PDB file of C-alpha atoms in Angstrom:
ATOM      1  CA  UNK C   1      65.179 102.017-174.885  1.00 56.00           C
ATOM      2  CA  UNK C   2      68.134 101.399-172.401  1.00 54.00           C
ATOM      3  CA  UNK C   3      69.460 104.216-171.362  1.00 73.00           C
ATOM      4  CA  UNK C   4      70.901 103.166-167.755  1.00 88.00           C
ATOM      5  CA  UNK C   5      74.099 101.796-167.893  1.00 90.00           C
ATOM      6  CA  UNK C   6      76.858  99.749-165.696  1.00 91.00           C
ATOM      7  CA  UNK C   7      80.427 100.062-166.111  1.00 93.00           C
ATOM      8  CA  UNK C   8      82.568  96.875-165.515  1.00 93.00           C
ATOM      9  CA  UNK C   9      86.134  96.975-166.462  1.00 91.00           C
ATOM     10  CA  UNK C  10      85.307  99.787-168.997  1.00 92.00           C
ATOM     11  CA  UNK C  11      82.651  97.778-170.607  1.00 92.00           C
ATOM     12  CA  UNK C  12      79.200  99.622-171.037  1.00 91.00           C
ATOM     13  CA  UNK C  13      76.443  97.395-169.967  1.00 90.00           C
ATOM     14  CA  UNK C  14      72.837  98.373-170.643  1.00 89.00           C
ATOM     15  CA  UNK C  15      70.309  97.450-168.006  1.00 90.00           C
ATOM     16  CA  UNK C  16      66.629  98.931-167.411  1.00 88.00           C
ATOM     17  CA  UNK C  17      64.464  98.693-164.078  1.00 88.00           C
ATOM     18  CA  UNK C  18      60.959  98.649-164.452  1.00 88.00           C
ATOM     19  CA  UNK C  19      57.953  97.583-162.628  1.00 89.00           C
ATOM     20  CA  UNK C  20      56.177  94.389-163.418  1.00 87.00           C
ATOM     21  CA  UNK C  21      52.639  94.577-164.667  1.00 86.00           C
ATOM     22  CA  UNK C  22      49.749  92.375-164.633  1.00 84.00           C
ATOM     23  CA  UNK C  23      46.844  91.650-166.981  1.00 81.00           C
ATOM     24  CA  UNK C  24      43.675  92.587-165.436  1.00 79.00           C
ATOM     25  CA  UNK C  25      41.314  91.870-168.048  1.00 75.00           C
ATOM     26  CA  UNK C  26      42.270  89.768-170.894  1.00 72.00           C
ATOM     27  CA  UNK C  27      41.856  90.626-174.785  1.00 68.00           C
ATOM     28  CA  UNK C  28      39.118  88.538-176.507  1.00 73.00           C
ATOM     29  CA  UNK C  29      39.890  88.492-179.606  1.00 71.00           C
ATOM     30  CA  UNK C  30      42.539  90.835-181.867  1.00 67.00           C
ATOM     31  CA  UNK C  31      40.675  94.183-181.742  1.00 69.00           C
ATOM     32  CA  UNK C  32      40.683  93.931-177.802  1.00 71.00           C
ATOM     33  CA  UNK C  33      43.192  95.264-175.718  1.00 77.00           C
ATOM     34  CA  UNK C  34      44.027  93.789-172.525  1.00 75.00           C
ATOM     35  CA  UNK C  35      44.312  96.084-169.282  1.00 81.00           C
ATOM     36  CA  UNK C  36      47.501  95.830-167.611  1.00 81.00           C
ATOM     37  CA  UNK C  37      47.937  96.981-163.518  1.00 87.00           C
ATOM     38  CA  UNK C  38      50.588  97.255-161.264  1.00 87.00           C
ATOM     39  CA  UNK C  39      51.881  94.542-158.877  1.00 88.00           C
ATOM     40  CA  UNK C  40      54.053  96.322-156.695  1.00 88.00           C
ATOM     41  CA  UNK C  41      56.975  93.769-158.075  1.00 92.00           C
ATOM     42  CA  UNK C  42      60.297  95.267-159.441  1.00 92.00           C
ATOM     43  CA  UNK C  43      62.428  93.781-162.605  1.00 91.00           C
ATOM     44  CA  UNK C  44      66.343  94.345-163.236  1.00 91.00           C
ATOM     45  CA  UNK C  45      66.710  93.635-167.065  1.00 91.00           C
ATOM     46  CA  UNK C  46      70.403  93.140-168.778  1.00 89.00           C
ATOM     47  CA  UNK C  47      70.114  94.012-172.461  1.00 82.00           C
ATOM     48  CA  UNK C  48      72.965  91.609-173.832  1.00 71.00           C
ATOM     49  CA  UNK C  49      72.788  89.125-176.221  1.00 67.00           C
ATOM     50  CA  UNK C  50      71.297  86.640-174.049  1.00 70.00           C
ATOM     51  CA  UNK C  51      70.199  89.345-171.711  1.00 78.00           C
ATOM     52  CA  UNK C  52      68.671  88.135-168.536  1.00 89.00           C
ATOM     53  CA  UNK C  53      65.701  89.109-166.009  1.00 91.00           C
ATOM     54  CA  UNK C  54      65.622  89.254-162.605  1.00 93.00           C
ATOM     55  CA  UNK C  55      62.327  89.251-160.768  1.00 92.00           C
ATOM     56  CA  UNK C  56      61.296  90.441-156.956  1.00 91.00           C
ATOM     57  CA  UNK C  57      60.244  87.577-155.925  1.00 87.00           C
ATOM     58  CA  UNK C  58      60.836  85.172-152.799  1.00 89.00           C
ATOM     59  CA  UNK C  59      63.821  86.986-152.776  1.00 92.00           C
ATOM     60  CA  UNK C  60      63.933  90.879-153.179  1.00 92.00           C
ATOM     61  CA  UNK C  61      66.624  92.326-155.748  1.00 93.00           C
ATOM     62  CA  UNK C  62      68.244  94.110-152.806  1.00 92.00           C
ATOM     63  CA  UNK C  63      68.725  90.478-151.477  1.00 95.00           C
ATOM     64  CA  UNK C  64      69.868  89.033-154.879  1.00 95.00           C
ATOM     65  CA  UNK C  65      72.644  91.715-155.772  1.00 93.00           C
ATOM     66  CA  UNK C  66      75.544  89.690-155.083  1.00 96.00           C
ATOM     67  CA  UNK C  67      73.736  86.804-158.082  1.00 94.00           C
ATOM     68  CA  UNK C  68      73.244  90.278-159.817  1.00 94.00           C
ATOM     69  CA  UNK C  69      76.559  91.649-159.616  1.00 94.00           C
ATOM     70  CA  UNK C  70      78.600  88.162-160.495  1.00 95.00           C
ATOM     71  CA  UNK C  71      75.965  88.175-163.620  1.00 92.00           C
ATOM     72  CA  UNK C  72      77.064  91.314-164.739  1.00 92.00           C
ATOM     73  CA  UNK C  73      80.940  90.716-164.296  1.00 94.00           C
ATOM     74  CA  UNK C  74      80.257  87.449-166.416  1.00 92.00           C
ATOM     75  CA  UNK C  75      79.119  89.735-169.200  1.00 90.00           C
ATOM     76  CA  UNK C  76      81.017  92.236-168.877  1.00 92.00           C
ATOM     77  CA  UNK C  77      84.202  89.255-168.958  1.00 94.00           C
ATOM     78  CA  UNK C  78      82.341  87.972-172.329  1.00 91.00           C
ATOM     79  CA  UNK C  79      82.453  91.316-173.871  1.00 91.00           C
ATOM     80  CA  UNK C  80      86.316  91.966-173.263  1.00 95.00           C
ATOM     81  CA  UNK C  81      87.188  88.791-174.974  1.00 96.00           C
ATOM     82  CA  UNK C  82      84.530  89.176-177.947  1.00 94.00           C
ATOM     83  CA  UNK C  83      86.120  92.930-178.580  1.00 95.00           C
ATOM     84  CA  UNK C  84      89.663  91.232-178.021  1.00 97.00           C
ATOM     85  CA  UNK C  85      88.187  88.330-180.897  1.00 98.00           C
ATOM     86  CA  UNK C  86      87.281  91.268-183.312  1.00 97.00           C
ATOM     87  CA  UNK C  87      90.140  93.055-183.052  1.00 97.00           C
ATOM     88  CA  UNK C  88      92.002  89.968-183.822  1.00 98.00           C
ATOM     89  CA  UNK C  89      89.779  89.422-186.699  1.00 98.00           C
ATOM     90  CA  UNK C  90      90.436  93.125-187.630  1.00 98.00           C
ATOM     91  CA  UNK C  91      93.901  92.464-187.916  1.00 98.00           C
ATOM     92  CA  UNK C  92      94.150  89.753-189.616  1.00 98.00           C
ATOM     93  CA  UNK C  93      91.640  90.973-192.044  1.00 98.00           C
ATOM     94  CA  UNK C  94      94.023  93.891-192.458  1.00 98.00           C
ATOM     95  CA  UNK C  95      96.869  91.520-193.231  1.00 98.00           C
ATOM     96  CA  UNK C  96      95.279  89.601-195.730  1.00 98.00           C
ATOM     97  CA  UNK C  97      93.768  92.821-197.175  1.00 98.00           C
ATOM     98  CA  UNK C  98      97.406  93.750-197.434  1.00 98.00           C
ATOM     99  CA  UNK C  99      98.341  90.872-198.731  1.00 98.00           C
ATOM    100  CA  UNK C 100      95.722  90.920-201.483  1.00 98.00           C
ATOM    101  CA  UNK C 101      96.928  94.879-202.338  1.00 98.00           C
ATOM    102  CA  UNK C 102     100.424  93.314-202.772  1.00 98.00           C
ATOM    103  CA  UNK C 103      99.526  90.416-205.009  1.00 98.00           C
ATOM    104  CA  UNK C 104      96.945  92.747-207.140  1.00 98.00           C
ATOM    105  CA  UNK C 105     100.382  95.339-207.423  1.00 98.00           C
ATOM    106  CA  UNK C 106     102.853  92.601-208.273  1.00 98.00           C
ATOM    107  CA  UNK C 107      99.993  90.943-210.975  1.00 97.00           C
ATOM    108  CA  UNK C 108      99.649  95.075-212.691  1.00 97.00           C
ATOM    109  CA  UNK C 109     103.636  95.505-212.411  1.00 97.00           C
ATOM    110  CA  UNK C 110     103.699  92.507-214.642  1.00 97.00           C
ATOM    111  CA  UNK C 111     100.851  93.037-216.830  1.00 97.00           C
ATOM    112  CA  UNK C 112     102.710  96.321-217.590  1.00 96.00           C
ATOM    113  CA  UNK C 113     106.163  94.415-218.157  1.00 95.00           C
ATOM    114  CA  UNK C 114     104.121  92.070-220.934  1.00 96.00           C
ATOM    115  CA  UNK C 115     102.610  94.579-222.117  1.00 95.00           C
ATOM    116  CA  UNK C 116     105.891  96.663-222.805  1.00 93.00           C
ATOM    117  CA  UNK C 117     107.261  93.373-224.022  1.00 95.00           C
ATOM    118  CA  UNK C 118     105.090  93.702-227.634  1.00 95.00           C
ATOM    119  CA  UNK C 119     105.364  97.752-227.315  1.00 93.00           C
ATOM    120  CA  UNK C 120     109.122  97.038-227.409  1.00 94.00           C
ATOM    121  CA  UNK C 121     108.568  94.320-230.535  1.00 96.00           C
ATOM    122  CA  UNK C 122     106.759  96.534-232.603  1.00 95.00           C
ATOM    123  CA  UNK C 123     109.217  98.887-232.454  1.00 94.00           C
ATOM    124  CA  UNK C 124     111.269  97.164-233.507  1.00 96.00           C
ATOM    125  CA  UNK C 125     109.419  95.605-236.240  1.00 97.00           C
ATOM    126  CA  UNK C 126     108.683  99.499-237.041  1.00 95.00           C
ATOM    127  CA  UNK C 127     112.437 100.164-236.934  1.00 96.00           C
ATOM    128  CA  UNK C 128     113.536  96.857-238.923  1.00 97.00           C
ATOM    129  CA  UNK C 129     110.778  97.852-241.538  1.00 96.00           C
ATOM    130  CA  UNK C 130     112.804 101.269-242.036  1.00 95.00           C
ATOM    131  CA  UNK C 131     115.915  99.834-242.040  1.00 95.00           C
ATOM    132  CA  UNK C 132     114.431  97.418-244.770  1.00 95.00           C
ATOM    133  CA  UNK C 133     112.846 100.153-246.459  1.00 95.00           C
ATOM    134  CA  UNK C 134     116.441 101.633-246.200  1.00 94.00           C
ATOM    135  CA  UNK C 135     118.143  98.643-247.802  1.00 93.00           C
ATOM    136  CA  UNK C 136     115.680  98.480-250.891  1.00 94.00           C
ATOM    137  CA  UNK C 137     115.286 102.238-251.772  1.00 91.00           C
ATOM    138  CA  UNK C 138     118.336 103.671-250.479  1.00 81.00           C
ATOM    139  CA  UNK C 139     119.768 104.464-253.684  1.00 87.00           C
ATOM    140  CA  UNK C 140     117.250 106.354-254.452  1.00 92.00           C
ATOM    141  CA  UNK C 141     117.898 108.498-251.105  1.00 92.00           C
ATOM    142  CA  UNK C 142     120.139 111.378-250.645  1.00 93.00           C
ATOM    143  CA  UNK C 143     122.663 111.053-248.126  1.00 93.00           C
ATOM    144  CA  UNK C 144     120.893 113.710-245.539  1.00 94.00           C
ATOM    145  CA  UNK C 145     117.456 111.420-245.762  1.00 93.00           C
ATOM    146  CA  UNK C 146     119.097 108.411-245.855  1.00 94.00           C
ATOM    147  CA  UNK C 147     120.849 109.459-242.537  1.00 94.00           C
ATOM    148  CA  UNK C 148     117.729 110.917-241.317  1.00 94.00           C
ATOM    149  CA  UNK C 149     115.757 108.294-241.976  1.00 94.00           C
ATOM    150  CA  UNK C 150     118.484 106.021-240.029  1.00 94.00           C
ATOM    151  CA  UNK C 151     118.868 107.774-237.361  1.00 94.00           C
ATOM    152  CA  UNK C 152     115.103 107.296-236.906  1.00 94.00           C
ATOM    153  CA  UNK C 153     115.416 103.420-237.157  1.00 95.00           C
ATOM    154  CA  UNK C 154     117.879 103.846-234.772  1.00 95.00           C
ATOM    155  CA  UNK C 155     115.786 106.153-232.314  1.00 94.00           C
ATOM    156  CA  UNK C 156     112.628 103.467-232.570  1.00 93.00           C
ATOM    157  CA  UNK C 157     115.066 100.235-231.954  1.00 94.00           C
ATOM    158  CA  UNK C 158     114.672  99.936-228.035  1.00 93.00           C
ATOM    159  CA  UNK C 159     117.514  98.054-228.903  1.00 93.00           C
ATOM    160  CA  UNK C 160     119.668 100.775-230.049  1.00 92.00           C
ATOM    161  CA  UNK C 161     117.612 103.537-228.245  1.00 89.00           C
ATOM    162  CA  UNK C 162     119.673 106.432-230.203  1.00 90.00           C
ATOM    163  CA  UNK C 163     118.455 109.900-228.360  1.00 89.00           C
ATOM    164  CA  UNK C 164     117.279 112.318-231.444  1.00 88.00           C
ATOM    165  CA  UNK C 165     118.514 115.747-231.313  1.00 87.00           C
ATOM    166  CA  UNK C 166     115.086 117.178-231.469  1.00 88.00           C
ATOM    167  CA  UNK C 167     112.745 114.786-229.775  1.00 87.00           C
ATOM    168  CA  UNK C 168     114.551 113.409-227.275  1.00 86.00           C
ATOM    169  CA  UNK C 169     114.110 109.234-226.281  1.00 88.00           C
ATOM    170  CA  UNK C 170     111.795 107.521-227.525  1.00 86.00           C
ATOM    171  CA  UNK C 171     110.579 106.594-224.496  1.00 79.00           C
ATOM    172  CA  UNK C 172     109.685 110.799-223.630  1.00 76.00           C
ATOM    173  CA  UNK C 173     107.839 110.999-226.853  1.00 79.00           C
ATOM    174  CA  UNK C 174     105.188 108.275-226.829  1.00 71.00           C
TER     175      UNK C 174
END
């Protein structure tokens, strides 16, 4: 685990220093382990995608610092535009996600309008079949049903829309 870090224009690299080992005695076969020793040898590791490695070697780290540092300014440069790329992503994402909440709203709002289309056709249906039922047996009504029963056809029509005196629109009862 990295738990060093470098700070380059506020980006957060991870880097480790660690001694190089050597194997002193190889494994043999699987249940062998192979001893490992010291070499006296130092290694600067970037933990990046595509981290690198840098070895003592011919040169010393302390000598290869300025290679070190430009390295590190290189990632840290990659980093600021992938964040800057994602956020741009984000964005747009955000947009179309927008976009998609829009569409979805405008396909319900008109769902809801086709749907109220056949609500309002069987009402009226309902309130021609009274006013039929009206026609045929109102002879046989007296006046107060016969009104009654009109004022009904009346109320259902969402043509007429007559408010009743006791239940209001039609609209606040269903």
């Amino acid at each position: 685990n990295f738990t060093t870090k470098v700070v380059i224009q506020d980006i957060d690299l991870d880097i480790a220093l660690r001694e190089v080992y050597k194997v002193l005695k190889p494994a043999v076969d699987w249940r062998d382990q192979r001893k490992m020793g010291p070499t006296g040898k130092l290694c600067l590791k970037l933990d990046e995608i595509g981290g690198r490695e840098w070895y003592d070697g011919a040169k010393p780290l302390e000598n290869q610092i300025f290679h070190i540092l430009a390295t590190l300014e290189i990632y840290a440069e990659y980093e600021i535009e992938r964040n800057k790329r994602w956020a741009e992503e984000k964005r747009l994402e955000e947009i179309e996600k927008a976009k998609r909440k829009e569409r979805q709203r405008i396909m319900d709002e008109e769902q809801a309008r086709f749907k109220d289309i056949f609500t309002r056709i069987d009402r009226w249906k309902k309130s021609q079949m009274i006013r039929e039922f009206l026609s045929i047996a109102g002879n046989t009504l007296n006046k107060e049903d016969y009104d009654w029963i009109s004022k009904k056809a009346d109320w259902m029509d969402p043509l007429v829309e007559r408010e009743d005196e006791i239940l209001g629109k039609y609209a606040d009862v269903t």
